Coordinates of C-alpha atoms in Angstrom, one line a residue:
M1 CA 26.3 74.7 -70.0
A2 CA 29.1 73.1 -69.2
V3 CA 29.4 73.6 -65.9
L4 CA 26.2 71.7 -65.4
D5 CA 26.5 68.5 -67.6
S6 CA 29.6 68.7 -65.8
A7 CA 27.7 68.4 -62.5
R8 CA 25.6 66.0 -63.8
R9 CA 28.3 63.6 -64.6
S10 CA 29.8 64.0 -61.6
T11 CA 27.1 63.5 -59.8
K12 CA 25.9 60.5 -61.8
A13 CA 29.3 59.3 -61.5
L14 CA 29.2 59.2 -57.9
G15 CA 26.4 57.6 -57.8
R16 CA 27.4 54.6 -59.3
R17 CA 30.9 54.8 -56.7
V18 CA 28.1 54.5 -54.1
L19 CA 26.2 51.2 -55.2
G20 CA 28.9 49.9 -56.2
L21 CA 28.8 50.0 -59.7
E22 CA 31.7 51.1 -61.1
A23 CA 34.0 48.5 -58.4
P24 CA 35.8 45.8 -60.7
A25 CA 33.6 42.4 -61.4
A26 CA 35.3 40.0 -58.7
D27 CA 35.7 42.8 -56.2
H28 CA 33.9 43.8 -53.5
S29 CA 34.9 44.9 -49.7
V30 CA 31.8 42.4 -48.2
A31 CA 33.3 39.4 -49.7
V32 CA 35.9 39.6 -47.2
L33 CA 33.4 37.5 -44.7
H34 CA 33.5 34.3 -47.3
R35 CA 36.0 31.4 -47.9
D36 CA 35.3 27.9 -49.6
E37 CA 35.3 25.6 -46.9
S38 CA 37.4 22.3 -47.2
E39 CA 36.3 18.8 -46.8
V40 CA 37.7 16.9 -44.5
P41 CA 37.3 13.1 -43.5
E42 CA 35.2 11.8 -39.9
L43 CA 36.3 11.9 -36.6
D44 CA 38.8 9.6 -35.2
R45 CA 38.0 7.1 -32.3
R46 CA 38.6 9.0 -29.3
E47 CA 37.6 12.1 -31.5
L48 CA 34.1 10.3 -31.3
A49 CA 34.2 9.4 -27.7
Q50 CA 34.4 13.6 -26.9
L51 CA 31.7 14.1 -28.7
D52 CA 29.5 11.7 -26.8
R53 CA 30.4 13.6 -23.8
I54 CA 29.7 17.0 -25.7
R55 CA 25.6 14.8 -26.9
L56 CA 25.8 14.5 -22.3
L57 CA 26.7 17.7 -21.7
G58 CA 24.6 19.6 -23.6
A59 CA 21.5 17.1 -22.3
T60 CA 22.3 17.5 -19.2
G61 CA 21.9 20.9 -19.1
T62 CA 19.1 21.4 -22.0
V63 CA 17.0 18.3 -18.8
L64 CA 18.5 21.0 -16.0
M65 CA 17.0 24.0 -18.0
V66 CA 13.6 22.3 -18.1
I67 CA 13.0 21.4 -14.7
S68 CA 14.1 24.6 -13.4
A69 CA 11.4 26.3 -15.5
L70 CA 9.4 24.5 -13.6
G71 CA 9.9 27.6 -10.7
V72 CA 11.2 30.9 -12.8
G73 CA 9.4 29.8 -16.8
A74 CA 7.0 31.8 -18.0
Q75 CA 4.9 29.5 -17.0
P76 CA 1.0 31.3 -17.4
V77 CA -0.6 33.0 -15.2
L78 CA -4.0 30.5 -14.4
Q79 CA -4.1 26.9 -15.1
N80 CA -0.3 26.8 -14.3
P81 CA -0.2 22.8 -14.0
T82 CA 2.3 22.4 -11.1
S83 CA 0.3 24.1 -8.8
G84 CA -0.8 22.6 -5.6
I85 CA 1.7 19.5 -6.6
R86 CA 3.8 19.1 -3.6
I87 CA 6.9 17.9 -4.8
I88 CA 7.4 20.0 -8.1
A89 CA 5.4 23.4 -6.3
I90 CA 9.3 23.8 -5.0
F91 CA 10.3 24.7 -7.3
G92 CA 7.7 27.6 -8.0
R93 CA 9.1 28.4 -3.9
A94 CA 12.7 28.5 -4.3
H95 CA 13.0 31.0 -7.5
T96 CA 16.8 31.9 -6.2
G97 CA 17.5 28.5 -6.5
S98 CA 15.8 27.4 -9.7
L99 CA 17.3 30.2 -11.0
A100 CA 20.4 29.0 -10.2
V101 CA 19.7 25.7 -12.4
C102 CA 18.6 27.5 -15.1
M103 CA 21.5 29.5 -14.9
V104 CA 24.2 26.4 -14.9
G105 CA 22.0 24.6 -17.1
T106 CA 22.1 27.0 -20.3
T107 CA 25.7 27.9 -19.1
M108 CA 26.8 23.8 -20.0
V109 CA 24.7 23.8 -23.0
V110 CA 26.6 27.2 -24.3
L111 CA 29.7 24.9 -23.5
A112 CA 28.6 22.0 -24.7
W113 CA 27.5 23.6 -28.0
L114 CA 31.1 25.7 -28.3
L115 CA 33.2 22.2 -27.7
L116 CA 31.0 21.1 -30.8
G117 CA 32.5 23.8 -32.8
R118 CA 35.4 22.1 -32.8
F119 CA 34.4 18.9 -34.5
A120 CA 32.5 22.1 -37.2
V121 CA 33.8 24.6 -37.3
G122 CA 38.0 24.2 -35.9
G123 CA 39.7 26.7 -34.3
L124 CA 39.9 30.5 -35.1
G125 CA 40.5 30.7 -38.5
G126 CA 41.5 27.9 -39.8
S127 CA 39.6 24.2 -40.4
P128 CA 39.1 21.0 -39.0
L129 CA 41.0 18.5 -39.4
H130 CA 38.4 16.3 -38.6
R131 CA 34.7 16.9 -39.0
L132 CA 31.7 15.0 -37.5
T133 CA 29.1 14.1 -40.2
R134 CA 25.3 15.8 -40.7
S135 CA 23.5 12.1 -38.8
Q136 CA 26.3 12.9 -35.8
L137 CA 24.4 16.7 -36.0
D138 CA 21.3 15.4 -36.6
R139 CA 21.1 13.4 -33.7
T140 CA 22.3 16.0 -31.1
L141 CA 20.6 18.5 -32.4
L142 CA 18.4 16.6 -31.6
L143 CA 19.1 14.9 -28.0
W144 CA 18.6 18.4 -26.9
I145 CA 15.5 19.3 -28.2
V146 CA 13.7 17.4 -27.5
P147 CA 13.2 18.3 -23.5
L148 CA 13.3 22.0 -24.5
C149 CA 10.0 20.5 -26.5
V150 CA 7.7 20.1 -23.2
A151 CA 9.4 22.2 -20.5
P152 CA 6.7 25.1 -19.6
P153 CA 7.7 28.5 -22.4
L154 CA 11.7 30.0 -21.4
F155 CA 12.8 33.4 -21.9
S156 CA 9.6 34.9 -23.2
N157 CA 6.0 35.6 -22.4
D158 CA 4.6 36.0 -26.2
V159 CA 2.6 32.9 -26.5
Y160 CA 0.6 33.8 -24.5
S161 CA -0.2 37.0 -26.5
Y162 CA -0.4 34.8 -29.7
L163 CA -3.0 32.4 -27.5
A164 CA -5.1 35.6 -27.1
Q165 CA -5.0 37.1 -30.5
S166 CA -5.6 34.0 -32.4
E167 CA -8.8 34.0 -29.9
I168 CA -9.9 37.1 -31.2
A169 CA -9.8 36.3 -34.8
A170 CA -11.4 33.1 -33.8
R171 CA -14.2 35.1 -32.2
G172 CA -14.4 36.7 -35.3
I173 CA -12.9 40.2 -33.8
D174 CA -10.2 42.4 -36.0
P175 CA -7.4 41.1 -34.4
Y176 CA -5.5 44.9 -35.7
E177 CA -8.1 46.6 -34.1
M178 CA -8.2 45.7 -30.5
G179 CA -5.7 44.0 -28.1
P180 CA -6.5 41.8 -25.9
A181 CA -8.0 43.6 -23.0
Q182 CA -10.4 45.6 -25.2
A183 CA -11.7 42.2 -27.6
L184 CA -11.4 39.9 -24.7
G185 CA -11.9 41.3 -21.6
N186 CA -8.9 42.2 -18.5
D187 CA -11.1 38.9 -16.7
N188 CA -10.5 36.6 -19.6
V189 CA -8.2 33.9 -18.9
L190 CA -6.4 34.5 -21.8
T191 CA -5.8 38.3 -21.4
R192 CA -4.9 37.6 -18.2
N193 CA -1.7 36.0 -19.3
V194 CA -1.2 38.3 -21.4
P195 CA 2.1 40.8 -20.2
N196 CA 0.5 43.7 -19.5
I197 CA 2.7 45.9 -21.7
W198 CA 0.8 43.9 -24.7
R199 CA -2.5 44.1 -23.3
E200 CA -4.1 46.8 -25.0
T201 CA -1.9 46.6 -29.0
P202 CA -3.5 45.3 -31.9
A203 CA -1.4 41.9 -33.2
P204 CA 1.4 42.7 -35.2
Y205 CA 2.0 39.7 -37.4
G206 CA 0.5 39.0 -41.1
P207 CA -2.4 37.0 -41.9
L208 CA -1.5 33.7 -42.1
F209 CA -0.2 33.6 -38.8
L210 CA -3.0 34.3 -37.1
W211 CA -5.3 32.5 -39.4
V212 CA -3.1 29.7 -38.5
G213 CA -3.7 31.0 -34.6
R214 CA -7.3 30.9 -35.2
G215 CA -7.2 27.1 -35.9
I216 CA -5.9 26.3 -33.1
A217 CA -7.5 28.4 -30.7
T218 CA -10.7 26.5 -32.5
L219 CA -9.2 23.4 -31.8
T220 CA -7.7 24.5 -27.8
G221 CA -10.4 26.6 -26.9
D222 CA -9.7 28.6 -23.4
N223 CA -7.1 25.6 -22.8
I224 CA -3.9 27.6 -22.6
I225 CA -1.4 24.4 -22.1
L226 CA -2.8 22.7 -25.1
G227 CA -2.3 25.8 -27.0
V228 CA 1.3 26.6 -25.8
W229 CA 1.9 23.2 -27.3
M230 CA 0.1 23.5 -30.5
H231 CA 2.4 26.9 -30.9
R232 CA 5.1 25.0 -29.9
L233 CA 5.0 22.5 -32.6
L234 CA 4.7 25.0 -35.6
A235 CA 8.5 26.6 -34.1
L236 CA 9.1 22.5 -34.6
A237 CA 8.1 22.8 -37.9
G238 CA 9.7 26.4 -38.5
V239 CA 13.0 24.8 -37.3
A240 CA 12.4 21.5 -39.1
L241 CA 12.8 23.6 -42.4
I242 CA 15.5 25.7 -41.0
V243 CA 17.1 22.3 -40.9
W244 CA 16.7 20.7 -44.5
A245 CA 17.3 24.2 -46.4
L246 CA 20.3 25.8 -44.4
P247 CA 23.2 22.5 -45.8
R248 CA 21.4 22.7 -49.3
L249 CA 22.2 26.6 -49.0
S250 CA 25.6 26.3 -47.8
A251 CA 26.7 24.0 -50.3
R252 CA 25.8 26.1 -53.3
C253 CA 27.7 28.9 -51.0
G254 CA 30.9 26.0 -50.5
V255 CA 30.3 25.7 -47.4
A256 CA 30.4 22.5 -45.0
P257 CA 27.1 21.8 -44.4
V258 CA 28.1 20.8 -41.0
S259 CA 29.2 24.2 -40.1
A260 CA 25.8 26.0 -41.5
L261 CA 23.6 23.5 -39.1
W262 CA 26.4 23.9 -35.8
L263 CA 26.4 27.9 -36.5
G264 CA 22.2 28.0 -38.2
A265 CA 20.2 25.8 -36.2
A266 CA 22.0 23.9 -33.7
N267 CA 22.7 27.2 -31.9
P268 CA 21.3 28.6 -28.2
L269 CA 19.2 30.8 -29.1
V270 CA 17.7 28.8 -32.2
L271 CA 17.3 26.1 -28.6
F272 CA 16.1 28.9 -26.0
H273 CA 14.4 31.3 -28.4
L274 CA 12.8 28.9 -31.0
V275 CA 12.1 26.1 -29.7
G276 CA 12.2 26.7 -25.6
G277 CA 10.1 30.9 -26.2
V278 CA 7.4 29.3 -28.8
H279 CA 8.1 32.8 -30.8
N280 CA 7.0 32.5 -34.3
D281 CA 10.4 33.5 -35.8
A282 CA 11.4 29.9 -36.2
L283 CA 7.9 29.6 -38.5
M284 CA 9.6 33.4 -40.8
L285 CA 13.2 31.8 -40.8
G286 CA 12.1 28.2 -42.4
L287 CA 9.3 29.3 -44.9
M288 CA 11.9 32.1 -45.7
L289 CA 15.2 29.6 -45.7
A290 CA 12.9 27.5 -47.6
G291 CA 11.7 29.3 -50.9
L292 CA 15.2 30.9 -51.3
E293 CA 16.2 27.4 -51.9
L294 CA 13.2 26.4 -54.1
C295 CA 14.3 30.0 -56.0
L296 CA 18.0 29.5 -56.2
R297 CA 17.5 26.1 -57.2
A298 CA 15.1 27.0 -60.1
I299 CA 17.5 29.3 -61.0
D300 CA 20.2 26.7 -61.4
I301 CA 18.1 24.7 -64.3
E302 CA 19.4 25.2 -68.0
P303 CA 17.3 25.4 -69.9
F304 CA 14.9 27.3 -67.6
D305 CA 12.4 24.8 -68.5
G306 CA 8.4 24.2 -66.8
R307 CA 10.7 22.3 -64.2
A308 CA 12.1 25.5 -63.7
Y309 CA 9.6 28.1 -64.0
A310 CA 7.3 25.1 -61.3
L311 CA 10.3 25.6 -58.8
L312 CA 10.6 29.6 -58.9
I313 CA 7.0 29.9 -58.5
G314 CA 6.8 28.3 -56.1
G315 CA 9.7 29.3 -54.2
A316 CA 8.4 32.8 -54.5
V317 CA 4.8 31.5 -52.7
V318 CA 6.9 30.2 -50.0
I319 CA 8.6 33.1 -49.0
T320 CA 5.2 35.6 -49.3
L321 CA 4.2 33.0 -46.6
S322 CA 7.4 33.4 -44.3
S323 CA 6.6 37.9 -45.0
S324 CA 2.9 36.9 -44.1
V325 CA 3.9 36.0 -40.6
K326 CA 6.8 38.8 -40.1
V327 CA 6.8 41.0 -42.4
T328 CA 10.9 41.5 -42.7
S329 CA 11.2 38.1 -45.0
I330 CA 9.8 39.7 -47.9
V331 CA 13.5 41.2 -48.2
T332 CA 14.8 37.9 -49.4
M333 CA 12.5 38.1 -52.8
G334 CA 14.7 41.9 -53.6
F335 CA 17.8 38.5 -53.8
V336 CA 15.7 36.4 -55.8
W337 CA 14.9 39.3 -58.3
V338 CA 18.1 40.5 -59.4
A339 CA 19.2 36.7 -59.0
L340 CA 16.8 36.1 -61.8
A341 CA 17.2 38.8 -63.7
R342 CA 20.8 38.2 -63.9
K343 CA 20.4 34.3 -64.6
W344 CA 17.8 36.7 -67.8
G345 CA 21.2 38.1 -69.1
G346 CA 20.8 41.9 -67.3
G347 CA 20.3 44.9 -68.5
T348 CA 17.2 46.6 -68.0
R349 CA 14.4 44.4 -69.1
S350 CA 15.2 41.3 -67.3
L351 CA 14.7 43.1 -64.6
V352 CA 11.2 44.6 -65.5
I353 CA 10.2 41.2 -66.4
S354 CA 11.6 39.3 -63.5
A355 CA 10.3 42.2 -60.9
A356 CA 6.5 42.1 -62.5
L357 CA 7.2 38.2 -62.2
L358 CA 7.6 38.2 -58.9
G359 CA 5.6 41.1 -58.0
A360 CA 2.4 39.5 -59.2
I361 CA 3.4 36.0 -57.8
A362 CA 3.8 38.1 -54.0
L363 CA 1.1 39.9 -54.6
S364 CA -1.2 37.9 -55.6
T365 CA -0.5 35.0 -52.6
T366 CA -0.6 37.8 -50.5
A367 CA -4.3 39.3 -51.6
V368 CA -5.2 35.5 -51.6
I369 CA -4.1 34.7 -47.3
S370 CA -5.9 38.3 -46.2
S371 CA -9.5 37.4 -48.6
L372 CA -9.3 33.2 -47.8
S373 CA -8.3 34.2 -43.8
G374 CA -10.7 37.1 -43.6
L375 CA -7.8 38.9 -41.7
G376 CA -7.7 41.8 -44.9
F377 CA -5.0 44.2 -44.5
G378 CA -5.1 45.4 -41.5
W379 CA -1.7 44.2 -40.9
V380 CA 0.1 46.1 -43.0
H381 CA -1.1 49.7 -40.0
T382 CA 0.6 47.9 -36.7
L383 CA 3.5 46.6 -38.1
N384 CA 4.9 49.5 -35.7
T385 CA 3.3 47.9 -32.9
A386 CA 6.9 46.6 -31.3
S387 CA 8.4 50.3 -31.2
A388 CA 6.9 50.6 -28.1
V389 CA 9.6 48.3 -26.4
R390 CA 12.9 50.4 -26.1
S391 CA 15.4 47.7 -26.4
W392 CA 19.2 48.4 -25.9
M393 CA 20.4 45.7 -28.3
S394 CA 19.3 47.9 -31.2
L395 CA 21.8 51.3 -32.3
P396 CA 18.6 54.2 -32.8
T397 CA 17.3 52.9 -29.4
A398 CA 21.0 52.1 -27.9
V399 CA 22.0 56.2 -29.4
G400 CA 18.5 58.3 -28.4
I401 CA 18.1 56.6 -25.2
V402 CA 22.1 57.3 -24.3
T403 CA 22.0 61.2 -25.6
G404 CA 18.8 61.7 -23.2
F405 CA 20.1 60.4 -20.3
G406 CA 23.4 63.1 -20.3
G407 CA 20.7 65.6 -21.4
V408 CA 19.0 64.1 -18.2
L409 CA 22.7 64.6 -16.2
L410 CA 23.3 68.6 -18.0
G411 CA 20.2 70.1 -17.2
L412 CA 18.5 70.3 -20.4
G413 CA 15.7 67.3 -19.6
D414 CA 14.8 64.3 -20.8
H415 CA 14.7 64.7 -25.1
T416 CA 14.4 60.9 -25.5
T417 CA 11.4 61.0 -26.8
A418 CA 12.3 63.7 -29.8
L419 CA 15.9 62.1 -29.7
L420 CA 14.1 58.4 -30.6
S421 CA 12.4 60.1 -33.1
I422 CA 15.2 61.0 -35.2
T423 CA 17.8 58.3 -34.7
R424 CA 15.2 55.7 -35.7
P425 CA 14.6 57.3 -39.1
I426 CA 18.2 57.6 -39.4
A427 CA 18.8 54.4 -39.0
A428 CA 15.8 53.1 -41.2
V429 CA 17.8 55.3 -44.2
V430 CA 21.1 53.5 -43.6
A431 CA 19.5 49.5 -43.4
A432 CA 18.2 50.3 -46.7
F433 CA 21.3 52.3 -48.1
V434 CA 22.9 48.7 -47.7
T435 CA 20.2 46.8 -48.5
V436 CA 20.5 48.4 -52.1
R437 CA 23.7 47.9 -52.0
M438 CA 23.1 44.1 -50.9
L439 CA 20.9 44.3 -54.0
V440 CA 24.1 45.7 -56.9
A441 CA 26.2 43.4 -55.5
A442 CA 24.4 40.1 -56.1
G443 CA 22.7 41.3 -59.3
T444 CA 26.2 42.0 -61.0
G445 CA 27.7 38.5 -59.7
R446 CA 30.0 40.4 -57.1
L447 CA 28.3 38.5 -53.8
H448 CA 26.4 35.8 -53.9
P449 CA 22.7 36.1 -52.7
V450 CA 23.0 34.2 -50.0
G451 CA 25.1 36.6 -48.7
A452 CA 24.1 39.0 -49.7
L453 CA 20.4 38.7 -48.0
G454 CA 22.4 37.7 -44.4
V455 CA 24.3 40.8 -45.0
S456 CA 21.8 42.8 -45.2
L457 CA 19.0 41.4 -42.6
G458 CA 22.3 42.3 -40.3
A459 CA 22.3 45.5 -41.4
I460 CA 18.5 45.4 -40.6
V461 CA 18.5 44.1 -37.7
L462 CA 21.0 45.6 -35.7
L463 CA 19.7 49.5 -37.1
F464 CA 15.9 47.7 -36.2
P465 CA 13.6 50.1 -33.4
V466 CA 13.5 47.4 -31.5
V467 CA 15.9 44.4 -31.3
Q468 CA 14.7 41.3 -28.9
P469 CA 17.9 38.5 -28.7
W470 CA 16.2 36.1 -31.0
Y471 CA 16.4 38.7 -33.9
L472 CA 20.2 37.9 -34.7
L473 CA 18.9 35.1 -35.4
W474 CA 17.2 37.0 -39.5
A475 CA 20.9 37.4 -40.1
I476 CA 22.9 34.5 -38.4
V477 CA 20.9 31.3 -39.6
P478 CA 21.3 33.1 -43.3
L479 CA 24.5 33.9 -43.2
A480 CA 26.0 30.7 -41.6
A481 CA 25.7 29.3 -45.3
W482 CA 27.8 31.9 -46.9
A483 CA 30.4 33.4 -44.5
T484 CA 33.1 31.7 -43.3
R485 CA 35.6 34.1 -42.0
P486 CA 36.6 35.2 -38.7
I487 CA 35.7 37.8 -38.4
F488 CA 32.1 37.0 -38.7
R489 CA 32.4 34.2 -37.2
V490 CA 33.8 35.2 -34.0
P491 CA 31.2 38.3 -33.7
A492 CA 27.4 35.5 -34.2
I493 CA 29.4 33.1 -31.7
L494 CA 30.3 36.0 -29.3
F495 CA 27.6 37.6 -30.0
S496 CA 25.4 33.8 -29.6
A497 CA 26.8 32.7 -26.6
I498 CA 26.3 36.0 -24.2
V499 CA 23.1 37.2 -25.5
S500 CA 22.5 33.4 -24.2
V501 CA 23.3 33.3 -21.2
L502 CA 22.7 36.8 -19.8
Q503 CA 18.7 36.2 -21.4
M504 CA 16.3 35.5 -17.6
P505 CA 14.3 32.5 -17.8
R506 CA 11.0 34.1 -17.5
G507 CA 12.1 37.0 -19.8
G508 CA 10.8 39.2 -16.7
E509 CA 13.3 40.8 -14.6
F510 CA 14.2 38.9 -10.8
E511 CA 15.5 41.2 -7.7
V512 CA 19.7 41.7 -8.2
F513 CA 20.2 39.5 -5.0
Q514 CA 19.2 36.1 -6.7
I515 CA 20.8 37.1 -9.9
V516 CA 24.3 37.7 -8.6
G517 CA 24.2 34.7 -6.6
S518 CA 22.9 33.2 -9.0
A519 CA 25.4 33.5 -11.2
I520 CA 28.0 33.4 -8.4
V521 CA 26.8 30.1 -8.0
T522 CA 27.1 29.6 -12.8
V523 CA 30.4 29.9 -12.2
I524 CA 31.7 27.7 -9.7
V525 CA 29.8 24.7 -11.1
C526 CA 31.4 25.3 -15.2
V527 CA 34.6 26.4 -12.9
L528 CA 34.6 23.0 -11.9
F529 CA 33.4 20.9 -13.6
I530 CA 36.0 22.8 -16.3
V531 CA 38.9 21.3 -14.5
I532 CA 37.6 18.2 -14.1
T533 CA 36.6 17.4 -17.6
R534 CA 39.8 19.7 -19.2
N535 CA 41.4 16.2 -20.4
A536 CA 38.2 14.3 -21.5
L537 CA 36.8 16.9 -23.2
P538 CA 38.9 19.5 -26.2
W539 CA 38.2 22.1 -23.6
R540 CA 42.3 23.7 -25.7
G541 CA 43.1 23.1 -29.5
Q542 CA 44.5 20.2 -29.9
S543 CA 45.9 18.0 -32.4
G544 CA 43.7 16.5 -34.5
V545 CA 40.7 19.1 -33.8
S546 CA 41.5 22.0 -35.6
A547 CA 44.4 23.0 -38.0
P548 CA 44.5 26.9 -38.6
S549 CA 47.5 26.3 -41.3
Q550 CA 45.0 24.0 -43.2
R551 CA 44.7 25.0 -47.0
P552 CA 40.8 24.4 -47.8
R553 CA 39.9 23.6 -51.2
S554 CA 36.5 24.3 -52.4
Y555 CA 33.7 22.2 -50.5
G556 CA 30.5 21.8 -52.5
V557 CA 29.5 23.9 -55.2
T558 CA 30.4 27.5 -55.4
S559 CA 28.8 30.7 -57.2

């Protein structure tokens, strides 16, 4: 009996250590990602002149991307507005030249973003001596976004799937049961524009998105160009919500709003994929962050009165709306849950009451949306649709593919599918463990909920069966409001820059000679540009731009 008691106590102690319940209150290994940022003066006259040149560089790059998109963008197969126009149609015939122009443009935007970072976060490991203001960053972001708003879709054809799935819902057919080919027919103008891999698959998106999409389909009908612009307006609304929520969340974490906006909103992945690519992830992220900000604002109110309850309920509803676009964002509700329970004193009773309140809000909101939209809960059965794609950016998928390829080389046969059925569930368990660990850390006050949420989404993204370039934003955007150390910022910046440059402009493949030739041209043009502007732009760390030795002072409100 004593042996069983000892084993039970040992198991309990081990479980508490694994979950982080035994860690000191002020300690957590992930906290190394965060440091309060300092308030610093605005840019001086020389830096303002450099800022103007950086803005011009980024704007030039986006304009080049728009021009090249007329030839190599993800233009519709049917209803292509550039077909038959003599001057514009030349871009469609000169694919190699258009690809080179696009690659030069994307690289210019990435370089401009990196240079802008000198006035937002400073040098690696330090703080900027001077920092640009919020209005200066907003105007820069707007200048870079506007050209992409009128460009054909870039880097992805997903928007055409949105149009087809929305038309299916508009016709009264269940988009969670039938794909575009079965519901609309292979000869339908919308089906013809959907990539072949998705023509037979049902919609994997939540009822809110398809409900809004059904309204767009009713307004635009078979007009593809107008439909794309309407969906781009949704994406822009999502980006606007990100710009609204991110600086407010960063101030709660002791991070300069400009730093968070630079990494989270002015990020090339946001510009290229959420705006240029017209992805509904923009709406998901915008609603998620806005709801989180409302909930945290409610939790900070003393005493917790009727206004606090109204903000909390509103925020929880907005987060649920976000999960009705893509279900991943429902994870955010867990961090609101532990933060609210901690506000109410902690303990089992507080956890149960807060879980019941937030759970009731989430379930009732989802039920109302599913009922009013008439789409029901069929989306629950289509969440795994995207796993048909084998993405090299997904760690479990990459491990399965590499191991399967090794088996082929050893003469053991191709067992990739069997290996994926092993690696992907293991990855899901690991992601779930990390999420639980972060919930405990946030609930016990060792990590800010914003940072804990970002780390959890980072684990979910990296261990997801399928990872597209813009999925990285699920983690980068919330972490931009909390994680300030080089151990996070350097990989986030490198991933954002490299992935932005590597992605092809229509999301498809080009001939090797086209890619190589365009890459050579891009390198030559960019190297010459850097040499010519070496004294006009802050390519090197210089006095007045960043101060690695500067001791940070607390920025905003920290928790």
